[in-house]
Short mmCIF file of C-alpha atoms in Angstrom, two decimals:
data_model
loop_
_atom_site.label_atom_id
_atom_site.label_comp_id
_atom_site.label_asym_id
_atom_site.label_seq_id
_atom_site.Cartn_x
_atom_site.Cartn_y
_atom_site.Cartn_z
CA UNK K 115 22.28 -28.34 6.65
CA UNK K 116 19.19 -30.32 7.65
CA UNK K 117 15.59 -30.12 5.15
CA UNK K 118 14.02 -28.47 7.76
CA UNK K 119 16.95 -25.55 7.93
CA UNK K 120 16.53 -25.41 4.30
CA UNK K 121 12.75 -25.03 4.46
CA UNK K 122 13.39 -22.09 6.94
CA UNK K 123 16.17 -20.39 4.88
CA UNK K 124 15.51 -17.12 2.78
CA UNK K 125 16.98 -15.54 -0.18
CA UNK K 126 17.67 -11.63 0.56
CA UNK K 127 19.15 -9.18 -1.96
CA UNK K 128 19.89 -6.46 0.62
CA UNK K 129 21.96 -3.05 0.61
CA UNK K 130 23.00 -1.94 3.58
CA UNK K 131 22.80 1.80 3.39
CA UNK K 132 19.77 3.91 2.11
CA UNK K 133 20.23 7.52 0.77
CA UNK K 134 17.87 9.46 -0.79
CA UNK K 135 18.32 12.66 -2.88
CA UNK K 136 14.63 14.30 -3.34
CA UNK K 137 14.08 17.85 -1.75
CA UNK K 138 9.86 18.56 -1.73
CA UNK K 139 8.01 16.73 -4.28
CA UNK K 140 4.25 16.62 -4.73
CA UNK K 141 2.88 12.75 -3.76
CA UNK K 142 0.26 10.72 -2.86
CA UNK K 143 0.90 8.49 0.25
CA UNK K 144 -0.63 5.16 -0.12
CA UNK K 145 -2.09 1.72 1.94
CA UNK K 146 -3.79 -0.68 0.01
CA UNK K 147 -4.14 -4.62 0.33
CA UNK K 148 -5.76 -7.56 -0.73
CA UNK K 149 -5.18 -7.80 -4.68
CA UNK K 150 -6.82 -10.79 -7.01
CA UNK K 151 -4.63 -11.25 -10.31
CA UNK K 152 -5.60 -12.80 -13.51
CA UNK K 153 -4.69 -14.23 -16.87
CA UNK K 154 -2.61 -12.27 -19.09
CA UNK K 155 -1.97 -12.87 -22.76
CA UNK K 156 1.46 -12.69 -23.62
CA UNK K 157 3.60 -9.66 -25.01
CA UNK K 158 4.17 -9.39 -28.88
CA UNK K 159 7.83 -11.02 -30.40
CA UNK K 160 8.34 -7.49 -31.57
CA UNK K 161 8.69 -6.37 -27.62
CA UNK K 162 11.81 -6.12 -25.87
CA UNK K 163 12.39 -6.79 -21.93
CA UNK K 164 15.19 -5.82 -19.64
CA UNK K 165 14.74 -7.40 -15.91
CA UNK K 166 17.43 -6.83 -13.37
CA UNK K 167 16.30 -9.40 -10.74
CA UNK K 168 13.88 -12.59 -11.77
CA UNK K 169 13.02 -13.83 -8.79
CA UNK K 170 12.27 -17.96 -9.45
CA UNK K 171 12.31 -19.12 -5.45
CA UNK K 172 9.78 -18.73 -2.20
CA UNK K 173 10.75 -16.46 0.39
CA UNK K 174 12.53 -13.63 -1.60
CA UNK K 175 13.39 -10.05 0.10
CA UNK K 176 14.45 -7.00 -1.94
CA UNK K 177 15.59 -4.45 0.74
CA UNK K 178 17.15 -1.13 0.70
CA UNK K 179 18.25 -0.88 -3.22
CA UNK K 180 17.76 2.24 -5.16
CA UNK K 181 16.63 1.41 -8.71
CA UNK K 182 17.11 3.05 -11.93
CA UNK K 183 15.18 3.95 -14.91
CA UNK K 184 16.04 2.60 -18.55
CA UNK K 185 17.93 4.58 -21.11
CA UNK K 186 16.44 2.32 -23.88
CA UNK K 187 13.27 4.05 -24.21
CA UNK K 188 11.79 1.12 -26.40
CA UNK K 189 12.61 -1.42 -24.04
CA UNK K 190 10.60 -2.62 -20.81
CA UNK K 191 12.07 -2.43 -18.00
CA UNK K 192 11.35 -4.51 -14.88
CA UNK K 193 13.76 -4.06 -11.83
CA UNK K 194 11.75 -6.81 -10.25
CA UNK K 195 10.20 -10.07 -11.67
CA UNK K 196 8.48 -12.88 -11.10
CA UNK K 197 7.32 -15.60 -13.50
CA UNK K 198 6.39 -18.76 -12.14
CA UNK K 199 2.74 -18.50 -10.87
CA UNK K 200 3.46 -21.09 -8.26
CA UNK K 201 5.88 -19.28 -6.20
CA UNK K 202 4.96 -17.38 -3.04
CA UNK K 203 6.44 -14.68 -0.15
CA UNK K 204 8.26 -11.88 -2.15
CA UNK K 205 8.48 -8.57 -0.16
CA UNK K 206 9.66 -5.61 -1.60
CA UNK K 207 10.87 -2.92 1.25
CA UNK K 208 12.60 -0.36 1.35
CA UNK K 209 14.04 0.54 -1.93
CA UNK K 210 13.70 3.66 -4.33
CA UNK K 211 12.63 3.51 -7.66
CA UNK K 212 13.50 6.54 -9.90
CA UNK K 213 12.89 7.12 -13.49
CA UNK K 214 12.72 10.60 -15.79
CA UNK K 215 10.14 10.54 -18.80
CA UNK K 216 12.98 12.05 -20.99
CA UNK K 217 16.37 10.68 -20.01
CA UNK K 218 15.51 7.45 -18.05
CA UNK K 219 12.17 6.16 -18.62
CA UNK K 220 10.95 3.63 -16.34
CA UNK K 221 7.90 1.13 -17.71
CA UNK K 222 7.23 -1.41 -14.54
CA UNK K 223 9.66 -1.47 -11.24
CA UNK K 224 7.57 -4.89 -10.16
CA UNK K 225 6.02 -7.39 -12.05
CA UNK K 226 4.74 -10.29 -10.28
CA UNK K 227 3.09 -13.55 -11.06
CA UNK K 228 2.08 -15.79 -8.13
CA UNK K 229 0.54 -15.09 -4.15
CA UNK K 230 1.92 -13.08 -1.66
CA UNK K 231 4.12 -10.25 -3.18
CA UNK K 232 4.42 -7.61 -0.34
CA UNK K 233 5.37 -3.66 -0.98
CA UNK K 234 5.78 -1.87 1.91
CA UNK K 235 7.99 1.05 2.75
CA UNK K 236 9.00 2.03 -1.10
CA UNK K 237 9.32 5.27 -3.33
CA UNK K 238 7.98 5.55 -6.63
CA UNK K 239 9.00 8.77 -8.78
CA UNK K 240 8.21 9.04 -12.41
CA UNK K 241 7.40 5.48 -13.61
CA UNK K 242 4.90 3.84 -16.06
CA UNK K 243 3.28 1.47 -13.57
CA UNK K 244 4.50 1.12 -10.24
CA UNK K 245 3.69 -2.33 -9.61
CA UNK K 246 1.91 -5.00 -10.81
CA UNK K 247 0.31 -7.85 -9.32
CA UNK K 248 -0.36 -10.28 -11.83
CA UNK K 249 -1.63 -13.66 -12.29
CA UNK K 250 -0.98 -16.80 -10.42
CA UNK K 251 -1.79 -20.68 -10.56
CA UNK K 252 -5.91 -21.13 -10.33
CA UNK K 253 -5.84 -17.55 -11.64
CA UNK K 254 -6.41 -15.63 -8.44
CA UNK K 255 -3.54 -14.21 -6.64
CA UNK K 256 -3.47 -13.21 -3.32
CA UNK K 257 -2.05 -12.25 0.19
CA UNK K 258 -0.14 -9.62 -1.48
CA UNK K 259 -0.51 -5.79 -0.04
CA UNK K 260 1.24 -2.12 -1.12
CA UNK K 261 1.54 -0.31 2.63
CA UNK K 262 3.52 3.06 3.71
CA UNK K 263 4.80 3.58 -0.02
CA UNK K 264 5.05 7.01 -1.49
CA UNK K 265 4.13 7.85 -5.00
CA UNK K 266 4.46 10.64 -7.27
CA UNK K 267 4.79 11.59 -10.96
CA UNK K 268 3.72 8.38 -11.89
CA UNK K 269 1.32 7.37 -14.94
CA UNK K 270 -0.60 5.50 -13.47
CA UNK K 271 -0.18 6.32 -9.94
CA UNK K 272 -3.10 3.36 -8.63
CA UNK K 273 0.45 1.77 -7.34
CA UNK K 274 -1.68 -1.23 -8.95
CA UNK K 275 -1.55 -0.32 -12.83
CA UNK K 276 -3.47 -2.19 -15.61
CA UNK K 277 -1.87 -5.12 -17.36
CA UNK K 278 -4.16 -3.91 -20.22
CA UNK K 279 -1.90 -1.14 -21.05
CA UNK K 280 0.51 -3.57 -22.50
CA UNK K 281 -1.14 -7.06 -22.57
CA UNK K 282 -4.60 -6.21 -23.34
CA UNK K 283 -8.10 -6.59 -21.37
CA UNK K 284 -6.63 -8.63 -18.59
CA UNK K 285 -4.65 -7.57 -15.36
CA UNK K 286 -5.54 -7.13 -11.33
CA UNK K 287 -9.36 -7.27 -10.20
CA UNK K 288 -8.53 -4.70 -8.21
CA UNK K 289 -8.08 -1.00 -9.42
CA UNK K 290 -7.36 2.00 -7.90
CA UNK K 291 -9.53 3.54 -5.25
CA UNK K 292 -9.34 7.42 -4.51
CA UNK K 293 -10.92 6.36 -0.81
CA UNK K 294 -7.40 3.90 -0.09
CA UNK K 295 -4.87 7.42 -0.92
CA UNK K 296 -4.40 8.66 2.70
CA UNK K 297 -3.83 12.42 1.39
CA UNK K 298 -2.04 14.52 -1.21
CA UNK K 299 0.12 17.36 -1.03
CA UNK K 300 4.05 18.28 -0.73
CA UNK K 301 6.79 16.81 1.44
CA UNK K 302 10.32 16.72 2.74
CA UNK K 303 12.42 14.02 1.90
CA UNK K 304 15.49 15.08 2.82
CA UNK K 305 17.65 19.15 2.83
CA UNK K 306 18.57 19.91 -0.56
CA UNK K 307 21.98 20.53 0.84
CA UNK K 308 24.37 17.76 1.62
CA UNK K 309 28.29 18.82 2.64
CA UNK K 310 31.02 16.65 2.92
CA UNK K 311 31.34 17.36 6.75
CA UNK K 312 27.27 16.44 7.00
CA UNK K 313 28.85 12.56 5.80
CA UNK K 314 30.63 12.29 9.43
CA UNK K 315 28.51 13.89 11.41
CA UNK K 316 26.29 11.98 13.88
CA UNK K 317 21.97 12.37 13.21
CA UNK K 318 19.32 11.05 14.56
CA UNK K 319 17.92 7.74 13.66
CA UNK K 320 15.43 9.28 11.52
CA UNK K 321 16.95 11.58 9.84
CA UNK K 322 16.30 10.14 6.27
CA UNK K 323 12.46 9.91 6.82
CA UNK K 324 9.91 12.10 6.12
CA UNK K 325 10.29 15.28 7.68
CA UNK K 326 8.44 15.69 11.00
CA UNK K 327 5.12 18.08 10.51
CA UNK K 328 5.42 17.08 6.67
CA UNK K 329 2.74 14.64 5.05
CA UNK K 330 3.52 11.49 6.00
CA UNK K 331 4.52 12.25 9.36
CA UNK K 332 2.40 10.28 11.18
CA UNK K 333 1.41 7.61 8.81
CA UNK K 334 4.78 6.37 8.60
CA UNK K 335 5.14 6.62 5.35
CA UNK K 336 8.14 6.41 3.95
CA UNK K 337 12.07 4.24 3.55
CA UNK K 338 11.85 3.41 7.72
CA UNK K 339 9.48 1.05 9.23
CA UNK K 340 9.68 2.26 13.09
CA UNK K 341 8.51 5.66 12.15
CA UNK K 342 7.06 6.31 15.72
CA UNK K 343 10.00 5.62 17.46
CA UNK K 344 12.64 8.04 14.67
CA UNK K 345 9.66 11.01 14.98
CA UNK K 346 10.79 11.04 18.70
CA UNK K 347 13.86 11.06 18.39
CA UNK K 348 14.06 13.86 15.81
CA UNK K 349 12.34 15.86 17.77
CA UNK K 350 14.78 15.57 21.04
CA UNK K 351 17.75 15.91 18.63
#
């Protein structure tokens, strides 16, 4: 392999097939972009961490992976995280993450230092903070963005979240801004029934987004990215 097919290579955790299990849930449907980190004292030695990917290259995808909360209620979680503030390029698409106050709490799914972490096309139910773009080298980060996600029964549900609720007075310039939520309300994720003969049956290539008519609908909010194109098609199907 030549440097310049090494330069143009990219490391991609990737699941090939997305299901979803939510009937109608209240949510807000978000867009938001251009964040600015900054410093960030550290945590206390008396916290405990639990990250299931650290992310310590450029040019990182995360695609299509339904995460989990943590049963360890006094532990943070991060499903996603990044520490070196001089890496760049880490998109986020396409994955679920799910947490329950009581039986799986769920503190941060992404924590990110450095520029250009991208969220698009995610599902946030019942978390702490959602996401968290943090600091990077010169203490400004930026080119990241949060686009088509959906989030609901969160605690902080600016998709943004403070730093300061765990680190103290320092976290994103940016907070949350009521005029950036599209709309509220309920929608369709997907029937609350599911047979075994449903498994083999042929659907249309949209059958897993949000419900046509449903909030959403025409934002293209949602797990798909060609949300035009599936609308039709369920529709004609």
């Amino acid at each position: 392999m030549t440097r310049r097919e090494k330069l143009n290579c990219r490391l991609v955790f990737l699941v090939a097939v997305i299901a979803i299990s939510a009937p109608m849930v209240n949510a807000e449907v978000l867009y938001v972009d251009d964040t600015n980190g900054n410093d960030a004292n550290p945590g206390t030695d008396t916290e405990k961490h639990a990250i299931a990917i650290k992310v310590e290259v450029n040019h990182t995808t995360v695609q299509g992976i339904k995460f989990l909360g943590n049963p360890r209620p006094r532990t943070w979680g991060y499903s996603i995280f990044r520490m070196n503030k001089g890496l760049n390029d880490l998109v986020v698409t396409q994955c679920m993450f799910v947490g329950d106050e009581q039986a799986l709490p769920y503190s941060c799914p992404i924590c990110a230092n450095g520029q250009g972490l991208v969220v698009d096309h995610c599902i946030f139910y019942m978390c702490d903070i959602p996401a968290i773009f943090w600091d990077a080298e010169g203490g400004v980060s930026r080119g990241n963005a949060m686009r088509y996600c959906i989030v609901t029964d969160n605690k902080y549900d600016s998709g943004f979240g403070t730093a300061s609720a765990i680190y103290g007075q320092a976290g994103p310039d940016v907070t949350f801004d009521e005029k950036k939520v599209i709309k509220t309300g309920m929608i369709q994720l997907q029937k609350a029934l599911v047979t075994p003969e449903a498994l083999s049956v042929v659907r249309p290539r949209g059958y897993l987004h949000v419900a046509g008519g449903t909030l959403g609908d025409e934002l293209g909010a949602g797990l798909f990215k060609e949300a035009a194109n599936t609308q039709e098609q369920t529709k004609n199907n």
